[in-house]
Each structure stands twice: as structure tokens, then as C-alpha cells.
Amino acid sequence: MKPYNNAPITEAILDIKTSLPPDIFLTHLQEFQEFVKSDYPVRKERRSFEGGVQFKSGSAPEFKASPEKIDGYLFHAEDGKSIVQVRLDGFTFNKLRPYSNWEVFNAEAKRLWTQYAKIAKPNSVSRIALRYINRIELPLPFSDFKEYILTAPEVATGIPQALAGFFVRLAIPNEEIGATAIVIETIEAIKPDTNKLPLIFDLDVFKGVSMPPDTDEIWAILNQLREYKNQIFDKSLTDKTKELFK
């Protein structure tokens, strides 16, 4: 698939989940700042919490959450458009619009991952994922979503056909490469000063693995995931939609 001149990508995310040795702590991850401070000078703590629902006989379910804890750090570029996350369970590189191309995005992610691997010393990699969030502005009016997108919600004949909102989630496995794609489609509110309907087309493609952190197979898999992601994106859209990206 040839790249579009005006691709609708709002965010690209590359994620690698890891298992770290027991003697690697947050203090080790702080060392990452020295490596990235010229390009990613803004450091923020990444916090997480765990929660669950407790059921007791004769009373309503009760939600219980553990206190928030720091599990890593986020380093932001000065303009906030690029973010690298280093965590006790993995690594993530986020690129917000403008997104140039795969080669630039992939090369930067690989550069940052290499440094993370040096500092965090992962025992293994367990999951590799690539996610692209697209925001496609569909010109109004139109009578059928399938004018623009082929995987779309349908309303049964005989009831009002207008849609004020929808949320579609599909899990599509690819047995050939052992990966799964999660496709989410939804719409945002129309702004009063525009005649365009924002369609969110969210593609998250991932593969469970078990491999060392220094193998080139990680990047070969990411290329496979990208090709699968592109296949779904390209086959899901009509030529009329693709014209919007030229």
C-alpha cells in the first residue's frame, strides 16, 4: 500500500512488553533520561493501579482499588508530539500527528528500544504490538456509511436509519502470522462550524511471543504487523474515502 499524502493518522504506537530481572528497579529506569534529555526533555511519572470487585452475600458489589504506584516514566519531546515510555513491564513509543512515515517512526523506536534494553536488561519479550489511531473526516451529507467504509454498522429495515452514535469492536485473527487485530470504529460529535463527521478508525495489531530482547526478529514481526494493519485499513475503505487522503 502506497503512503497517502494526507494520511488520517492521529497517533502511532509501538509497544513491546517485557519481563525484567528482579534486581531492576525504577532507579535504573531513571537513567534513561540522560540518554534522551536532548530530544525528550520533559519527564513525567507513569502511574498505575489495580482494582477489583468484591462480592458479599446480602450486599451490593464493592469496588476496591490498591493505591496508585509508579511503574515507569514518560519522556516527552518539547512539542509534545513524540513520547517514549519506559516501564517495569515494557517499552512504548508514541508519535502524534504529524506522522511522517513508517521508516522514520520505526527507526526512532528502534533507537530508543536499544537504549531501554541496555538499561532495563529484559530477560525476554512477551508481546509485540502496533497501533494506529485514524480520524477520518467524512463529508456530509451521505446516506450510507458504506459509501466510505465497508465494515460499518447496519440498521434493520423498517426502523429509523439515522445514527447519533455507534461503537464497533472486532477481533480479527491472522493465523498465518499468529497475530490478532483489534478494530474499533466510532464517531465523534460534529462541530457546529463544519459539515464533516469525524470517524475514528482504531487499529491495534499484536502478537504474543517469547524471545530475547536483542533479536532482529522483533523488527521483522513489527513489519509483519504493519503489513497486516495496512491490509485491514486498505480493504476496509472505499476509493471515495481514499480520495480524501490525497
Coordinates of C-alpha atoms in Angstrom, one line a residue:
M1 CA 0.0 0.0 0.0
K2 CA 1.4 3.4 -1.0
P3 CA 1.6 6.0 1.7
Y4 CA -1.0 8.8 1.5
N5 CA 0.0 12.4 1.2
N6 CA -2.6 13.4 3.8
A7 CA -2.9 10.2 6.0
P8 CA -5.6 10.5 8.7
I9 CA -3.2 9.2 11.5
T10 CA -3.6 11.0 14.7
E11 CA -1.3 8.7 16.7
A12 CA 1.0 5.7 16.0
I13 CA 2.0 3.5 18.9
L14 CA 4.7 0.8 19.0
D15 CA 4.7 -1.3 22.2
I16 CA 7.0 -4.1 23.4
K17 CA 6.1 -6.0 26.6
T18 CA 9.0 -7.4 28.6
S19 CA 9.9 -9.3 31.7
L20 CA 12.7 -7.7 33.7
P21 CA 15.2 -9.2 36.1
P22 CA 14.1 -8.8 39.8
D23 CA 17.1 -6.6 40.5
I24 CA 15.9 -3.9 38.0
F25 CA 14.1 -1.0 39.8
L26 CA 12.7 2.4 38.9
T27 CA 16.0 4.0 39.8
H28 CA 17.5 2.1 36.9
L29 CA 14.8 3.4 34.5
Q30 CA 15.6 7.0 35.6
E31 CA 19.0 6.6 33.9
F32 CA 17.1 6.6 30.6
Q33 CA 16.7 10.4 30.9
E34 CA 20.4 11.0 30.4
F35 CA 20.2 9.3 27.0
V36 CA 17.1 11.2 25.8
K37 CA 17.2 14.5 27.5
S38 CA 18.2 16.5 24.4
D39 CA 15.2 15.1 22.3
Y40 CA 12.8 14.3 25.1
P41 CA 13.5 16.8 27.9
V42 CA 10.1 16.5 29.8
R43 CA 9.9 13.6 32.3
K44 CA 6.7 12.5 33.9
E45 CA 5.9 9.6 36.2
R46 CA 3.7 6.8 34.9
R47 CA 1.3 5.6 37.5
S48 CA -0.9 2.5 37.6
F49 CA -3.3 0.9 40.0
E50 CA -5.0 -2.4 40.3
G51 CA -8.7 -2.8 41.2
G52 CA -11.4 -5.5 41.5
V53 CA -14.9 -6.1 42.5
Q54 CA -15.7 -7.8 45.8
F55 CA -19.0 -9.7 46.1
K56 CA -20.5 -10.2 49.6
S57 CA -23.7 -12.1 50.3
G58 CA -26.6 -9.8 51.0
S59 CA -24.8 -6.6 49.9
A60 CA -24.0 -4.7 46.8
P61 CA -20.8 -5.4 44.9
E62 CA -17.9 -3.3 46.2
F63 CA -15.1 -1.9 44.1
K64 CA -11.7 -2.0 45.7
A65 CA -8.5 -0.4 44.3
S66 CA -5.0 -0.5 45.5
P67 CA -3.1 2.8 45.9
E68 CA -1.5 4.2 42.8
K69 CA 2.1 3.2 42.2
I70 CA 4.8 4.5 39.8
D71 CA 5.7 1.8 37.3
G72 CA 7.8 3.8 34.9
Y73 CA 8.4 7.1 33.2
L74 CA 7.3 9.1 30.2
F75 CA 9.7 11.3 28.3
H76 CA 8.1 14.0 26.1
A77 CA 9.6 15.9 23.2
E78 CA 9.4 19.7 23.7
D79 CA 6.4 19.9 21.3
G80 CA 4.6 17.0 23.0
K81 CA 4.3 15.2 19.7
S82 CA 6.6 12.3 20.5
I83 CA 6.6 10.3 23.7
V84 CA 8.7 7.4 24.9
Q85 CA 7.6 5.3 27.8
V86 CA 10.0 3.1 29.8
R87 CA 8.3 0.8 32.3
L88 CA 9.0 -2.1 34.6
D89 CA 6.9 -4.3 32.2
G90 CA 7.9 -2.8 28.8
F91 CA 8.6 0.0 26.4
T92 CA 6.3 2.2 24.3
F93 CA 6.9 4.8 21.6
N94 CA 4.1 7.2 20.7
K95 CA 4.1 9.5 17.8
L96 CA 1.2 12.0 17.5
R97 CA 0.3 14.0 14.4
P98 CA 2.2 14.9 12.2
Y99 CA 3.3 11.4 11.3
S100 CA 5.8 11.3 8.5
N101 CA 6.3 7.7 7.5
W102 CA 7.0 4.2 8.8
E103 CA 10.7 4.3 8.2
V104 CA 11.3 7.4 10.4
F105 CA 8.9 6.1 13.1
N106 CA 10.4 2.6 13.1
A107 CA 14.0 3.9 13.2
E108 CA 13.4 6.2 16.2
A109 CA 11.5 3.4 18.1
K110 CA 14.4 1.0 17.4
R111 CA 17.0 3.6 18.6
L112 CA 15.1 4.2 21.9
W113 CA 14.3 0.5 22.4
T114 CA 18.0 -0.4 22.1
Q115 CA 18.8 2.0 24.9
Y116 CA 16.0 0.8 27.1
A117 CA 17.2 -2.8 26.6
K118 CA 20.7 -1.8 27.7
I119 CA 19.4 -0.2 30.9
A120 CA 16.5 -2.5 31.8
K121 CA 18.2 -5.7 30.7
P122 CA 15.0 -7.6 29.9
N123 CA 15.0 -11.3 30.3
S124 CA 12.6 -11.7 27.4
V125 CA 10.0 -10.1 25.2
S126 CA 6.4 -11.5 25.6
R127 CA 4.2 -9.3 23.3
I128 CA 4.8 -7.0 20.3
A129 CA 2.1 -4.5 19.2
L130 CA 1.5 -1.8 16.7
R131 CA -1.5 0.5 17.0
Y132 CA -2.6 3.3 14.6
I133 CA -5.5 5.6 15.5
N134 CA -7.0 7.3 12.5
R135 CA -9.5 10.2 12.4
I136 CA -11.3 10.3 9.1
E137 CA -13.5 13.4 8.4
L138 CA -16.4 12.2 6.2
P139 CA -18.1 14.9 4.2
L140 CA -21.8 15.4 4.9
P141 CA -24.4 14.6 3.9
F142 CA -24.3 10.9 3.0
S143 CA -27.0 8.2 3.3
D144 CA -24.9 5.1 3.9
F145 CA -21.7 4.6 5.8
K146 CA -20.7 2.1 3.2
E147 CA -20.1 4.9 0.8
Y148 CA -16.9 5.4 2.8
I149 CA -16.2 2.3 5.0
L150 CA -17.0 -1.3 4.1
T151 CA -17.0 -2.6 7.7
A152 CA -19.8 -0.5 9.1
P153 CA -22.9 -0.8 11.4
E154 CA -26.2 -1.6 9.7
V155 CA -29.7 -0.7 11.0
A156 CA -32.5 -3.1 10.2
T157 CA -35.0 -2.1 7.5
G158 CA -38.2 -0.7 8.9
I159 CA -36.8 1.4 11.7
P160 CA -35.3 4.9 11.6
Q161 CA -32.0 4.8 9.8
A162 CA -30.3 7.8 11.4
L163 CA -27.4 7.1 13.8
A164 CA -26.4 9.5 16.6
G165 CA -23.5 7.3 17.6
F166 CA -22.1 3.8 17.5
F167 CA -19.2 1.7 18.8
V168 CA -18.0 -1.3 16.9
R169 CA -15.2 -3.6 18.1
L170 CA -13.9 -6.5 16.0
A171 CA -11.1 -9.1 16.9
I172 CA -9.7 -10.5 13.6
P173 CA -7.0 -13.2 14.0
N174 CA -4.4 -13.9 11.3
E175 CA -3.4 -17.5 11.7
E176 CA -0.7 -17.2 9.0
I177 CA 1.4 -14.8 11.1
G178 CA 0.0 -15.7 14.5
A179 CA -1.3 -12.2 15.2
T180 CA -4.6 -10.6 16.1
A181 CA -6.1 -7.2 15.1
I182 CA -8.5 -5.3 17.3
V183 CA -10.5 -2.9 15.1
I184 CA -12.6 -0.2 16.8
E185 CA -14.8 2.2 14.9
T186 CA -16.8 5.0 16.5
I187 CA -17.8 8.6 15.7
E188 CA -17.2 11.9 17.4
A189 CA -19.6 14.8 17.7
I190 CA -19.9 17.1 14.6
K191 CA -18.5 20.5 15.3
P192 CA -21.1 23.3 14.7
D193 CA -18.9 25.1 12.1
T194 CA -18.2 22.1 9.9
N195 CA -20.1 19.7 7.7
K196 CA -17.8 16.7 8.4
L197 CA -18.4 13.7 10.5
P198 CA -15.3 12.5 12.4
L199 CA -14.9 8.7 12.1
I200 CA -12.4 7.1 14.4
F201 CA -10.8 4.0 12.9
D202 CA -8.5 2.5 15.6
L203 CA -6.3 -0.5 14.5
D204 CA -4.4 -2.4 17.2
V205 CA -2.4 -5.4 15.9
F206 CA -0.4 -7.6 18.3
K207 CA 1.4 -10.9 18.6
G208 CA 2.3 -12.9 21.7
V209 CA 5.9 -14.1 21.6
S210 CA 8.7 -15.5 23.7
M211 CA 12.1 -14.2 22.6
P212 CA 15.3 -12.5 23.7
P213 CA 15.4 -8.7 23.6
D214 CA 18.3 -8.4 21.2
T215 CA 16.9 -10.4 18.3
D216 CA 16.2 -8.7 15.0
E217 CA 13.1 -10.9 14.8
I218 CA 11.3 -8.2 16.9
W219 CA 11.6 -5.8 14.0
A220 CA 10.7 -8.4 11.4
I221 CA 7.5 -9.1 13.4
L222 CA 6.7 -5.4 13.6
N223 CA 7.0 -5.2 9.8
Q224 CA 4.5 -8.2 9.6
L225 CA 2.1 -6.4 11.9
R226 CA 2.4 -3.2 9.9
E227 CA 1.6 -5.1 6.7
Y228 CA -1.4 -6.8 8.3
K229 CA -2.6 -3.4 9.7
N230 CA -2.3 -1.9 6.2
Q231 CA -4.2 -4.7 4.7
I232 CA -7.2 -4.2 7.0
F233 CA -7.1 -0.5 6.6
D234 CA -6.9 -0.6 2.8
K235 CA -9.6 -3.3 2.4
S236 CA -12.0 -1.5 4.8
L237 CA -12.2 1.8 3.0
T238 CA -13.8 2.7 -0.4
D239 CA -12.0 4.5 -3.1
K240 CA -14.1 7.5 -2.2
T241 CA -12.6 7.6 1.2
K242 CA -9.0 7.2 -0.1
E243 CA -9.5 10.2 -2.3
L244 CA -9.8 12.2 0.9
F245 CA -6.2 11.4 1.8
K246 CA -4.6 12.6 -1.5

